[in-house]
Coordinates of C-alpha atoms in Angstrom, one line a residue:
M1 CA 98.2 56.6 -144.5
S2 CA 95.6 54.2 -142.9
L3 CA 96.4 53.4 -139.3
S4 CA 95.2 50.3 -137.4
P5 CA 92.0 50.9 -135.5
H6 CA 93.7 49.1 -132.5
F7 CA 96.5 51.6 -132.6
L8 CA 94.0 54.5 -132.6
D9 CA 92.0 53.0 -129.8
E10 CA 95.0 52.5 -127.6
L11 CA 96.1 56.0 -128.3
R12 CA 92.7 57.4 -127.2
N13 CA 92.7 55.0 -124.2
R14 CA 96.1 56.3 -122.9
L15 CA 95.1 59.8 -123.1
T16 CA 92.7 61.6 -120.9
L17 CA 90.8 64.2 -123.0
S18 CA 90.2 66.8 -120.4
E19 CA 93.9 66.8 -119.7
I20 CA 94.8 67.3 -123.2
I21 CA 92.4 70.0 -123.8
G22 CA 93.2 71.6 -120.4
R23 CA 96.8 72.1 -121.6
R24 CA 95.4 74.4 -124.3
I25 CA 92.4 76.1 -122.7
K26 CA 91.2 76.7 -119.1
V27 CA 89.0 73.7 -118.1
T28 CA 86.7 73.4 -115.1
R29 CA 85.5 70.1 -113.5
A30 CA 81.6 70.0 -113.3
G31 CA 80.4 66.8 -111.9
R32 CA 81.3 63.9 -114.2
E33 CA 82.2 66.2 -117.0
S34 CA 84.4 69.2 -117.6
K35 CA 83.4 72.5 -119.0
A36 CA 85.2 75.4 -120.9
C37 CA 84.6 78.4 -123.0
C38 CA 84.7 77.1 -126.6
P39 CA 87.9 77.7 -128.3
F40 CA 86.3 77.5 -131.7
H41 CA 83.9 80.4 -131.3
S42 CA 83.5 83.6 -129.0
E43 CA 81.6 83.1 -125.8
K44 CA 81.5 84.4 -122.2
S45 CA 79.6 81.5 -120.6
P46 CA 81.0 78.0 -121.0
S47 CA 79.0 75.7 -123.4
F48 CA 82.0 73.4 -124.3
T49 CA 81.7 70.1 -122.5
I50 CA 84.3 67.3 -122.3
N51 CA 83.4 63.7 -121.4
D52 CA 86.3 61.7 -120.6
D53 CA 84.4 58.5 -120.2
K54 CA 82.9 58.7 -123.7
Q55 CA 86.0 60.3 -125.1
F56 CA 84.4 63.2 -126.8
Y57 CA 83.9 66.9 -126.6
H58 CA 80.9 68.8 -127.7
C59 CA 80.0 72.5 -127.8
F60 CA 76.3 73.4 -127.4
G61 CA 77.0 76.9 -128.8
C62 CA 78.7 76.2 -132.3
G63 CA 78.1 72.3 -132.5
A64 CA 81.8 71.5 -132.5
H65 CA 82.1 67.9 -131.8
G66 CA 84.9 65.2 -131.8
D67 CA 87.5 63.0 -130.1
V68 CA 91.1 63.9 -128.9
I69 CA 92.4 63.6 -132.4
G70 CA 89.7 65.7 -133.9
F71 CA 90.3 68.4 -131.3
I72 CA 94.1 68.6 -131.8
M73 CA 93.6 68.7 -135.6
K74 CA 91.2 71.7 -135.3
H75 CA 92.7 73.6 -132.3
D76 CA 96.4 73.2 -133.4
N77 CA 95.5 73.3 -137.1
L78 CA 97.3 70.0 -137.8
A79 CA 96.7 67.3 -140.5
F80 CA 95.5 64.0 -139.2
M81 CA 98.9 62.3 -139.1
D82 CA 100.6 65.2 -137.5
A83 CA 97.9 65.3 -134.8
V84 CA 98.3 61.5 -134.2
E85 CA 102.2 61.9 -133.8
T86 CA 101.8 64.7 -131.6
L87 CA 99.4 62.8 -129.2
A88 CA 101.5 59.6 -129.5
A89 CA 104.5 61.6 -128.3
E90 CA 102.4 62.6 -125.3
A91 CA 101.3 59.0 -124.7
G92 CA 104.7 57.5 -125.1
M93 CA 103.7 55.5 -128.1
Q94 CA 105.4 54.8 -131.4
V95 CA 103.3 55.6 -134.5
P96 CA 103.4 52.6 -136.8
K97 CA 105.5 53.2 -139.9
Q98 CA 103.8 54.3 -143.0
T99 CA 104.3 50.8 -144.9
P100 CA 102.1 48.9 -147.2
Q101 CA 102.1 46.2 -144.6
A102 CA 100.6 48.6 -142.1
A103 CA 98.0 49.8 -144.4
A104 CA 97.1 46.1 -145.2
K105 CA 96.7 45.3 -141.5
A106 CA 94.4 48.3 -141.1
R107 CA 92.2 47.2 -143.9
Q108 CA 92.2 43.7 -142.7
E109 CA 91.0 44.7 -139.2
K110 CA 88.3 46.9 -140.6
D111 CA 87.1 44.0 -142.8
L112 CA 87.1 41.7 -139.7
Y113 CA 84.9 44.2 -137.7
E114 CA 82.5 44.2 -140.5
L115 CA 82.5 40.4 -140.7
L116 CA 81.8 39.9 -137.1
D117 CA 78.9 42.5 -137.2
E118 CA 77.4 40.6 -140.1
T119 CA 77.9 37.4 -138.0
T120 CA 76.2 39.0 -135.0
T121 CA 73.2 40.0 -137.2
F122 CA 73.0 36.5 -138.6
F123 CA 72.9 34.9 -135.1
E124 CA 70.1 37.4 -134.0
E125 CA 68.1 36.5 -137.0
C126 CA 68.5 32.8 -136.2
L127 CA 67.1 33.4 -132.8
R128 CA 64.0 35.0 -134.2
D129 CA 63.6 32.2 -136.7
S130 CA 60.6 29.9 -135.7
R131 CA 62.7 26.8 -136.3
N132 CA 64.8 27.8 -133.3
V133 CA 62.0 28.6 -131.0
D134 CA 63.5 26.4 -128.3
A135 CA 66.5 28.6 -127.9
L136 CA 64.2 31.8 -127.6
N137 CA 62.0 30.1 -125.0
Y138 CA 65.0 28.9 -123.0
L139 CA 66.0 32.6 -122.7
L140 CA 62.5 33.9 -121.9
E141 CA 62.0 31.1 -119.3
R142 CA 65.2 32.3 -117.7
G143 CA 63.6 35.6 -117.3
V144 CA 65.6 37.4 -120.0
S145 CA 63.3 40.0 -121.6
Q146 CA 63.0 40.6 -125.3
E147 CA 64.4 44.1 -124.7
I148 CA 67.5 42.9 -123.0
I149 CA 68.0 40.2 -125.8
A150 CA 67.9 43.0 -128.3
E151 CA 70.2 45.4 -126.3
F152 CA 72.9 42.7 -125.8
R153 CA 72.3 41.4 -129.4
V154 CA 71.9 37.8 -128.0
G155 CA 71.4 35.2 -130.9
F156 CA 71.5 31.6 -131.7
A157 CA 74.0 29.4 -133.7
P158 CA 72.1 26.7 -135.5
D159 CA 73.4 23.1 -135.6
D160 CA 74.1 23.2 -139.3
G161 CA 77.9 23.7 -139.6
Q162 CA 77.8 25.2 -143.1
V163 CA 74.9 27.7 -143.0
L164 CA 76.9 30.6 -141.5
R165 CA 79.6 29.9 -144.0
K166 CA 77.2 30.2 -146.9
F167 CA 75.6 33.3 -145.5
L168 CA 79.1 35.1 -145.2
A169 CA 80.2 33.9 -148.5
A170 CA 77.3 35.5 -150.1
K171 CA 78.7 38.7 -148.8
D172 CA 82.0 38.1 -150.5
Y173 CA 83.9 36.9 -147.4
T174 CA 86.3 34.2 -147.9
D175 CA 86.9 31.0 -145.7
K176 CA 90.3 32.6 -144.8
D177 CA 88.5 35.8 -143.6
M178 CA 86.0 33.6 -141.5
I179 CA 88.8 31.7 -139.9
K180 CA 90.8 34.8 -139.0
A181 CA 87.6 36.2 -137.4
G182 CA 87.1 32.9 -135.3
V183 CA 83.7 32.1 -136.7
L184 CA 85.0 29.0 -138.7
R185 CA 87.5 26.4 -137.9
P186 CA 89.4 24.2 -140.4
S187 CA 88.5 20.7 -140.9
T188 CA 91.0 18.2 -139.6
R189 CA 89.8 15.7 -142.1
G190 CA 90.5 17.5 -145.3
G191 CA 86.9 18.7 -145.7
D192 CA 85.4 22.1 -145.8
P193 CA 85.8 24.4 -142.8
Y194 CA 82.7 24.5 -140.4
A195 CA 81.1 26.7 -138.0
F196 CA 83.1 27.2 -134.7
F197 CA 79.8 27.6 -132.7
R198 CA 76.9 25.2 -133.2
D199 CA 73.6 24.8 -131.5
R200 CA 74.4 27.3 -128.9
V201 CA 72.9 30.6 -127.5
M202 CA 75.3 33.3 -128.7
F203 CA 76.5 36.2 -126.7
P204 CA 78.4 38.8 -128.8
V205 CA 81.4 40.2 -126.9
P206 CA 81.8 44.0 -127.8
D207 CA 84.8 46.2 -127.2
R208 CA 84.6 49.5 -125.5
R209 CA 83.2 51.1 -128.6
G210 CA 80.4 48.5 -129.0
R211 CA 81.9 46.7 -132.0
T212 CA 81.8 42.8 -131.8
V213 CA 85.2 41.2 -131.5
A214 CA 84.3 37.8 -130.4
F215 CA 81.5 35.5 -129.2
G216 CA 80.6 33.2 -126.3
G217 CA 78.3 30.4 -126.8
R218 CA 76.2 28.4 -124.2
V219 CA 74.9 25.1 -124.9
L220 CA 71.1 24.4 -124.6
P221 CA 69.9 22.2 -121.9
E222 CA 70.1 18.5 -122.8
H223 CA 66.3 18.1 -123.5
L224 CA 66.5 21.0 -126.0
R225 CA 69.5 19.9 -128.1
P226 CA 70.0 17.0 -130.6
P227 CA 71.1 13.6 -129.5
Q228 CA 74.9 13.4 -129.1
R229 CA 77.1 10.7 -130.4
G230 CA 78.3 8.2 -127.8
D231 CA 79.1 9.7 -124.3
F232 CA 80.1 13.1 -125.6
V233 CA 79.0 15.9 -123.4
P234 CA 79.5 19.3 -124.8
P235 CA 81.2 22.0 -122.7
K236 CA 78.5 24.4 -121.2
Y237 CA 80.3 27.5 -122.5
I238 CA 83.0 28.0 -125.3
N239 CA 84.5 31.3 -126.3
S240 CA 86.2 32.6 -129.5
S241 CA 89.9 31.8 -130.0
E242 CA 92.2 34.8 -129.7
T243 CA 92.4 36.9 -132.9
V244 CA 94.0 40.0 -133.9
L245 CA 90.8 41.8 -132.5
F246 CA 90.2 39.7 -129.5
H247 CA 92.7 39.1 -126.5
K248 CA 90.8 37.2 -123.9
G249 CA 92.7 38.5 -120.9
S250 CA 92.1 42.1 -121.5
M251 CA 88.3 42.0 -122.4
L252 CA 85.3 42.3 -120.1
Y253 CA 81.9 41.2 -121.3
G254 CA 79.3 44.0 -120.9
E255 CA 81.9 46.9 -121.0
P256 CA 79.9 49.4 -123.1
T257 CA 76.9 49.1 -120.7
A258 CA 79.1 49.0 -117.6
R259 CA 81.1 52.2 -118.7
R260 CA 78.0 54.2 -119.2
A261 CA 76.6 53.1 -115.9
A262 CA 79.9 54.0 -114.2
A263 CA 79.8 57.5 -115.7
E264 CA 76.2 57.8 -114.2
G265 CA 77.5 56.9 -110.7
Q266 CA 76.6 53.2 -110.5
T267 CA 79.0 50.8 -108.9
L268 CA 80.8 48.3 -111.2
V269 CA 80.3 44.7 -110.2
L270 CA 82.4 41.8 -111.7
V271 CA 80.4 38.6 -111.9
E272 CA 81.2 35.2 -113.5
G273 CA 79.3 34.7 -116.6
Y274 CA 77.3 36.3 -119.6
L275 CA 74.0 35.5 -118.1
D276 CA 74.9 36.9 -114.7
V277 CA 75.8 40.2 -116.5
I278 CA 72.5 40.1 -118.4
A279 CA 70.5 39.3 -115.2
C280 CA 72.1 42.3 -113.4
A281 CA 71.3 44.6 -116.3
Q282 CA 67.7 43.5 -116.3
A283 CA 67.5 44.0 -112.6
G284 CA 68.9 47.7 -113.1
I285 CA 72.3 46.9 -111.9
R286 CA 73.9 48.1 -115.1
G287 CA 77.5 48.1 -114.0
A288 CA 77.9 44.4 -114.2
L289 CA 80.9 42.9 -116.1
A290 CA 82.4 39.4 -116.6
P291 CA 85.7 38.0 -117.5
M292 CA 85.9 35.6 -120.5
G293 CA 85.7 32.5 -118.8
T294 CA 89.0 32.7 -117.0
A295 CA 90.2 34.2 -113.7
V296 CA 90.3 37.9 -113.6
T297 CA 93.5 39.4 -115.0
E298 CA 95.5 42.3 -114.1
E299 CA 94.5 44.1 -117.5
Q300 CA 90.9 43.6 -116.7
L301 CA 91.2 44.9 -113.1
I302 CA 93.0 48.0 -114.5
S303 CA 90.4 48.4 -117.2
M304 CA 87.7 48.4 -114.4
W305 CA 89.4 51.3 -112.6
K306 CA 89.8 53.2 -115.7
M307 CA 86.0 53.1 -116.2
I308 CA 85.3 55.0 -113.0
P309 CA 85.4 58.6 -113.4
D310 CA 86.5 59.4 -109.8
F311 CA 87.3 57.6 -106.5
T312 CA 83.8 57.7 -105.0
K313 CA 82.7 54.3 -106.3
I314 CA 84.6 51.2 -105.3
P315 CA 84.2 48.3 -107.8
L316 CA 83.1 45.0 -106.4
L317 CA 84.4 41.5 -107.3
C318 CA 81.5 39.0 -106.7
F319 CA 82.4 35.4 -106.1
D320 CA 80.7 32.1 -105.3
G321 CA 80.7 31.3 -101.7
D322 CA 82.1 27.8 -102.0
N323 CA 85.8 26.8 -101.9
A324 CA 86.2 27.3 -105.6
G325 CA 84.9 30.9 -105.3
R326 CA 87.3 31.5 -102.2
K327 CA 90.2 30.3 -104.3
A328 CA 89.2 32.6 -107.1
A329 CA 89.0 35.4 -104.7
R330 CA 92.4 34.6 -103.4
R331 CA 94.0 34.6 -106.8
A332 CA 92.3 37.9 -107.4
S333 CA 93.8 39.4 -104.2
E334 CA 97.2 38.4 -105.2
R335 CA 96.8 40.1 -108.6
L336 CA 95.4 43.1 -106.9
L337 CA 98.0 44.0 -104.2
P338 CA 100.8 45.2 -106.7
L339 CA 98.2 47.2 -108.7
L340 CA 96.9 49.3 -105.9
E341 CA 97.5 53.0 -106.0
P342 CA 95.8 55.9 -104.1
G343 CA 92.2 55.9 -105.0
R344 CA 92.2 52.5 -106.5
S345 CA 90.3 50.1 -104.3
V346 CA 88.3 46.9 -104.6
N347 CA 85.7 45.2 -102.4
F348 CA 84.9 41.5 -102.3
A349 CA 81.3 40.1 -102.0
F350 CA 80.4 36.3 -101.7
M351 CA 77.3 34.7 -102.9
P352 CA 75.5 32.1 -100.7
D353 CA 76.4 28.5 -101.4
G354 CA 74.8 27.2 -104.6
E355 CA 73.7 30.6 -105.9
D356 CA 75.1 32.9 -108.6
P357 CA 73.9 36.4 -109.3
D358 CA 71.4 35.1 -111.9
S359 CA 69.8 32.6 -109.7
L360 CA 69.8 34.8 -106.6
I361 CA 68.1 37.6 -108.4
K362 CA 65.3 35.1 -109.5
S363 CA 64.9 33.6 -106.0
S364 CA 65.3 36.7 -103.8
G365 CA 64.9 39.7 -106.2
V366 CA 67.2 42.5 -106.9
K367 CA 67.0 43.5 -103.1
G368 CA 68.4 40.1 -102.1
F369 CA 71.4 40.6 -104.4
Q370 CA 71.9 44.1 -103.3
K371 CA 72.0 42.9 -99.7
I372 CA 74.8 40.6 -100.7
L373 CA 76.7 43.4 -102.4
G374 CA 76.1 45.6 -99.3
S375 CA 77.9 43.1 -97.2
S376 CA 81.0 43.2 -99.2
V377 CA 84.4 43.6 -97.5
S378 CA 87.6 45.5 -98.3
L379 CA 90.6 43.9 -99.8
F380 CA 92.4 44.3 -96.6
D381 CA 89.6 42.6 -94.6
F382 CA 89.4 39.8 -97.1
I383 CA 93.1 39.0 -96.8
W384 CA 92.8 39.3 -92.9
N385 CA 89.9 36.8 -93.0
F386 CA 91.6 34.5 -95.4
Y387 CA 94.5 33.9 -92.9
T388 CA 92.6 34.1 -89.6
Q389 CA 88.9 33.0 -90.0
G390 CA 88.2 29.9 -88.3
R391 CA 91.6 29.5 -86.6
V392 CA 92.6 29.8 -83.1
F393 CA 96.0 31.3 -82.2
K394 CA 96.6 30.1 -78.6
T395 CA 100.5 30.1 -78.7
P396 CA 103.0 33.0 -79.5
E397 CA 104.4 30.9 -82.3
L398 CA 101.1 30.7 -84.0
R399 CA 100.4 34.4 -83.6
A400 CA 103.9 35.3 -84.9
G401 CA 103.3 33.0 -87.8
V402 CA 100.1 34.5 -89.0
I403 CA 101.5 38.0 -88.4
K404 CA 104.5 37.2 -90.6
Q405 CA 102.1 35.9 -93.3
L406 CA 100.1 39.1 -93.2
E407 CA 103.2 41.2 -93.3
N408 CA 104.3 39.4 -96.3
E409 CA 101.0 40.1 -98.1
V410 CA 101.3 43.8 -97.4
A411 CA 104.9 43.8 -98.7
H412 CA 103.3 42.9 -102.1
V413 CA 101.7 46.5 -102.3
A414 CA 104.0 48.2 -104.7
N415 CA 102.8 51.8 -104.2
Q416 CA 104.6 53.0 -101.1
E417 CA 101.8 55.6 -100.2
V418 CA 99.3 52.9 -100.0
Q419 CA 101.6 50.3 -98.4
V420 CA 102.2 52.8 -95.4
H421 CA 98.4 52.6 -94.8
Y422 CA 98.1 49.0 -95.1
K423 CA 101.0 48.6 -92.6
S424 CA 99.2 50.9 -90.2
Q425 CA 95.9 49.2 -90.6
L426 CA 97.7 45.7 -90.1
R427 CA 99.4 47.0 -86.8
E428 CA 96.0 48.3 -85.5
K429 CA 94.2 45.0 -86.4
V430 CA 97.1 42.9 -84.9
S431 CA 97.0 45.0 -81.7
E432 CA 93.3 44.9 -81.4
T433 CA 93.2 41.1 -82.0
F434 CA 96.3 39.8 -80.3
F435 CA 97.5 42.3 -77.6
K436 CA 94.3 43.0 -75.6
R437 CA 95.1 39.8 -73.9
K438 CA 91.7 39.0 -73.0
E439 CA 92.0 35.6 -74.8
Y440 CA 95.7 35.1 -74.7
G441 CA 97.0 35.7 -71.2
F442 CA 96.7 37.1 -67.7
K443 CA 97.7 40.3 -66.1
K444 CA 100.2 40.1 -63.2
R445 CA 97.6 40.7 -60.6
D446 CA 95.8 37.6 -61.8
F447 CA 98.7 35.4 -60.6
G448 CA 99.1 34.2 -57.1
G449 CA 102.1 32.9 -55.4
Y450 CA 104.6 31.0 -57.5
G451 CA 103.3 32.3 -60.7
K452 CA 100.1 30.4 -60.6
P453 CA 96.9 32.0 -62.0
R454 CA 94.2 32.7 -59.6
N455 CA 91.5 32.9 -62.2
Q456 CA 91.9 30.2 -64.9
G457 CA 88.9 31.2 -66.9
G458 CA 88.9 35.0 -66.4
A459 CA 89.8 37.6 -69.1
A460 CA 92.5 39.9 -68.4
I461 CA 92.0 43.6 -68.8
P462 CA 93.8 45.1 -71.9
M463 CA 97.0 46.9 -71.2
R464 CA 96.4 50.7 -71.7
P465 CA 98.1 53.9 -70.6
P466 CA 96.5 55.9 -67.7
S467 CA 93.3 57.5 -68.5
T468 CA 93.8 60.6 -70.6
K469 CA 91.1 62.3 -68.5
N470 CA 93.8 63.3 -65.9
R471 CA 96.8 65.4 -66.1
A472 CA 99.3 62.7 -65.3
A473 CA 98.0 60.5 -68.1
R474 CA 98.4 63.5 -70.4
L475 CA 102.0 63.9 -69.3
F476 CA 102.7 60.2 -69.8
T477 CA 101.3 60.1 -73.4
H478 CA 102.7 63.5 -74.3
A479 CA 106.1 62.4 -73.2
L480 CA 106.0 59.3 -75.2
L481 CA 105.0 60.9 -78.3
A482 CA 107.4 63.8 -77.9
A483 CA 110.2 61.4 -77.6
V484 CA 109.4 59.8 -80.9
I485 CA 108.9 63.0 -82.7
N486 CA 112.2 64.5 -81.4
H487 CA 114.1 61.2 -81.7
P488 CA 112.6 59.4 -84.7
H489 CA 115.5 57.0 -84.9
I490 CA 114.1 55.1 -82.0
F491 CA 111.1 53.9 -83.8
E492 CA 112.4 50.5 -84.9
G493 CA 113.2 49.6 -81.3
I494 CA 109.8 50.8 -79.9
E495 CA 107.5 50.0 -82.9
D496 CA 105.5 47.2 -81.3
A497 CA 105.0 49.1 -78.0
L498 CA 103.8 52.3 -79.9
C499 CA 101.4 50.3 -81.9
E500 CA 100.0 48.9 -78.7
L501 CA 99.6 52.3 -77.1
T502 CA 95.9 53.1 -77.2
L503 CA 94.7 56.6 -76.6
S504 CA 91.2 57.7 -75.8
D505 CA 92.1 61.2 -77.1
V506 CA 91.1 60.8 -80.7
A507 CA 93.5 63.6 -82.0
L508 CA 96.4 62.2 -80.2
D509 CA 95.7 58.7 -81.5
R510 CA 95.5 60.0 -85.0
L511 CA 98.8 61.7 -84.5
R512 CA 100.2 58.4 -83.1
Q513 CA 99.0 56.6 -86.3
N514 CA 100.4 59.3 -88.7
I515 CA 103.7 59.1 -86.9
M516 CA 103.8 55.3 -87.3
G517 CA 102.8 55.7 -91.0
I518 CA 105.5 58.1 -91.8
L519 CA 108.4 56.3 -89.8
S520 CA 107.5 52.9 -91.3
D521 CA 108.1 54.4 -94.7
D522 CA 111.1 56.4 -93.8
P523 CA 112.8 55.1 -90.4
L524 CA 115.8 57.4 -91.1
I525 CA 113.7 60.7 -91.5
E526 CA 115.1 63.8 -89.8
R527 CA 113.2 65.3 -86.8
K528 CA 112.6 68.6 -88.7
V529 CA 111.2 66.8 -91.7
L530 CA 109.0 64.7 -89.6
I531 CA 107.6 67.6 -87.7
E532 CA 107.0 69.5 -91.0
Q533 CA 105.1 66.5 -92.4
L534 CA 103.0 66.1 -89.3
K535 CA 102.1 69.9 -89.3
N536 CA 101.2 69.6 -93.0
S537 CA 98.9 66.8 -92.1
G538 CA 97.0 69.0 -89.8
F539 CA 98.7 68.3 -86.3
A540 CA 100.3 71.7 -85.7
Q541 CA 98.2 72.1 -82.6
E542 CA 99.0 68.8 -81.2
I543 CA 102.8 69.2 -81.9
G544 CA 102.8 72.5 -80.0
D545 CA 100.9 70.9 -76.9
I546 CA 103.4 68.0 -76.9
C547 CA 106.8 69.3 -77.9
N548 CA 107.3 72.0 -75.3
E549 CA 109.1 72.6 -72.0
S550 CA 106.2 71.9 -69.7
V551 CA 106.5 68.3 -70.8
Y552 CA 110.2 68.2 -71.0
V553 CA 110.7 69.5 -67.5
H554 CA 108.9 66.4 -66.1
A555 CA 110.3 63.8 -68.7
S556 CA 113.8 65.0 -69.8
F557 CA 114.3 61.9 -72.0
C558 CA 111.8 63.3 -74.4
S559 CA 113.3 66.6 -75.1
P560 CA 115.3 67.2 -78.3
S561 CA 118.5 67.7 -76.3
A562 CA 118.3 64.3 -74.4
K563 CA 121.3 61.8 -75.0
E564 CA 120.5 59.9 -78.1
E565 CA 121.8 56.7 -76.7
D566 CA 119.5 56.8 -73.7
V567 CA 116.2 57.8 -75.2
Q568 CA 115.1 54.4 -76.4
A569 CA 115.7 52.6 -73.0
L570 CA 114.0 55.4 -71.1
W571 CA 111.0 55.3 -73.5
L572 CA 110.5 51.6 -73.1
K573 CA 111.0 51.9 -69.3
S574 CA 108.3 54.6 -69.1
W575 CA 106.0 52.7 -71.3
Q576 CA 106.2 49.7 -69.3
D577 CA 105.8 51.6 -66.0
G578 CA 102.6 53.3 -67.3
H579 CA 101.2 50.0 -68.6
S580 CA 102.0 47.9 -65.8
A581 CA 99.0 46.0 -64.3
G582 CA 100.7 45.2 -61.0
L583 CA 100.8 48.6 -59.3
G584 CA 99.9 48.7 -55.7
D585 CA 97.1 51.1 -54.6
E586 CA 99.4 53.7 -53.4
I587 CA 101.3 53.9 -56.7
Q588 CA 98.1 53.7 -58.7
S589 CA 96.7 56.6 -56.6
G590 CA 99.8 58.4 -57.3
W591 CA 99.5 58.0 -61.0
R592 CA 95.9 59.1 -60.7
H593 CA 96.5 62.2 -58.8
V594 CA 99.9 63.5 -59.8
S595 CA 99.6 66.8 -61.6
C596 CA 101.8 68.4 -64.3
E597 CA 102.9 70.9 -61.6
E598 CA 104.5 68.2 -59.5
D599 CA 108.2 67.7 -60.3
E600 CA 109.9 65.0 -62.1
E601 CA 111.3 63.8 -58.8
K602 CA 107.8 62.6 -57.5
L603 CA 107.2 60.8 -60.8
R604 CA 110.6 59.2 -60.5
N605 CA 109.8 58.2 -56.9
L606 CA 106.7 56.7 -58.1
L607 CA 108.4 54.6 -60.6
L608 CA 111.0 53.5 -58.1
M609 CA 108.1 52.3 -55.8
K610 CA 106.8 50.4 -58.7
T611 CA 110.1 48.7 -59.4
A612 CA 110.4 47.9 -55.7
D613 CA 106.9 46.3 -55.9
D614 CA 107.9 44.2 -58.9
E615 CA 110.9 42.8 -57.0
I616 CA 109.0 41.6 -54.1

């Protein structure tokens, strides 16, 4: 039976070669490849290598070489179709039925690949033809070298609408074949079909295996092309129509080159067009890719992530710095959020106004372009900037509004693990921006009689707990954290206050952030489960320091035995007391000097004094 090349490609793409082989022999990761002792001959030192990116295995000892299907055939002693069915079951795919129609489809696809390769060769020869020297000079004047032209198989489609048809007909291809491949279009006037691309610089679009599946064509500058009829202005770029081999939303121009670059550790960079990819490649940035004249799609984003062998390199999406570029970036962010998973990340870079990668590399060199890439921002920061940049949030309503918008964005992160971290980062950013109060309000002590501010222009000091450098402050923070750990159900009622609690002790602040992340994801979690998760995250020492009798004796509301109905109110009361900016000198002195050995009664007296001070 003959299977469709598309089906076999999809089968290989869905499987990870090292995982399939690793289920049968012991495999060890070694850099970007995996190694094993060859299963096809006897050896003590591993010479059998597995390359997931290139989808092949090779033994330097016996010469065994092949793809995932070949490995299963040889190792499991299976016929081709049996190996395909075995792998399809693992990939969750249905093997096409062995029908005459399926065989015909496979033959048709094979013929189309060959036709498109012949067409690519034809365009290459036309570019070298002296009659088309203007097209070659156009590329050379744009800085495209002969070597890059050859590597990317750049060509030229002549203005004659029949010359390609005659070339392919001489190789026994029919008009029907050429129309199916997208290189001819039928006449609407009843005449002969004619070339889809005419008088254009041609960029073959290869699939991941390097086979041409489509073309993009760029019109020559006006002074280099024949006079047009009337006021007709040809579009700068046109792309092949969709065919059985070409699906615009899933293809990325430059994939074979970028895939190799990613395997070698280079960063993937998504740019706008064909010449941007070529300019990047010529400048040594081999990981450049471009969508096919449309906004980037979910399939293309997933394809980029799959090219990266590990999580060490974050792909970059590069946009123009104008409004159109910002809108394109915004659309990309909307597509990205539901796709995020642990390890899957994306950064955003923006070009200076009026520049694209091709023009910037020419004007500022590769270092100028790399500087732009180096100033990229994370997806989270892009979304934050999108909603906040250039805006002033002077009222509570405005601040609440933008926070709500940002929370709605984070809610689109489908993966719960990633969403927890997005929520945590959002809380930190909101707290840092809106709750330090230096721009949005005054401390109590900044107000004189009748609530009038003494210092209209002064900045208030941010609310913070007592310094963790003294023992009273440690008791304060330990009690608050212990109460949340021992009574996690109070989290929903104290979440904002806990977010605002800023600790100078790095370990305790990390503990606070982890508590918030876990409880945001599961507010109904049991105390024992929460403690176990925190200990598994490396906080066993901090849990021991916080959740013990030396803390409970001074702040009984935080002990596991405290009355459930009282804990939240006492927690908020303690938080407000510790954060108050209106303490008199005597009470502040008490907070500074009280020690953990002093009893809870003295702490209570200090709080009572503070309350009395508030009422005066």
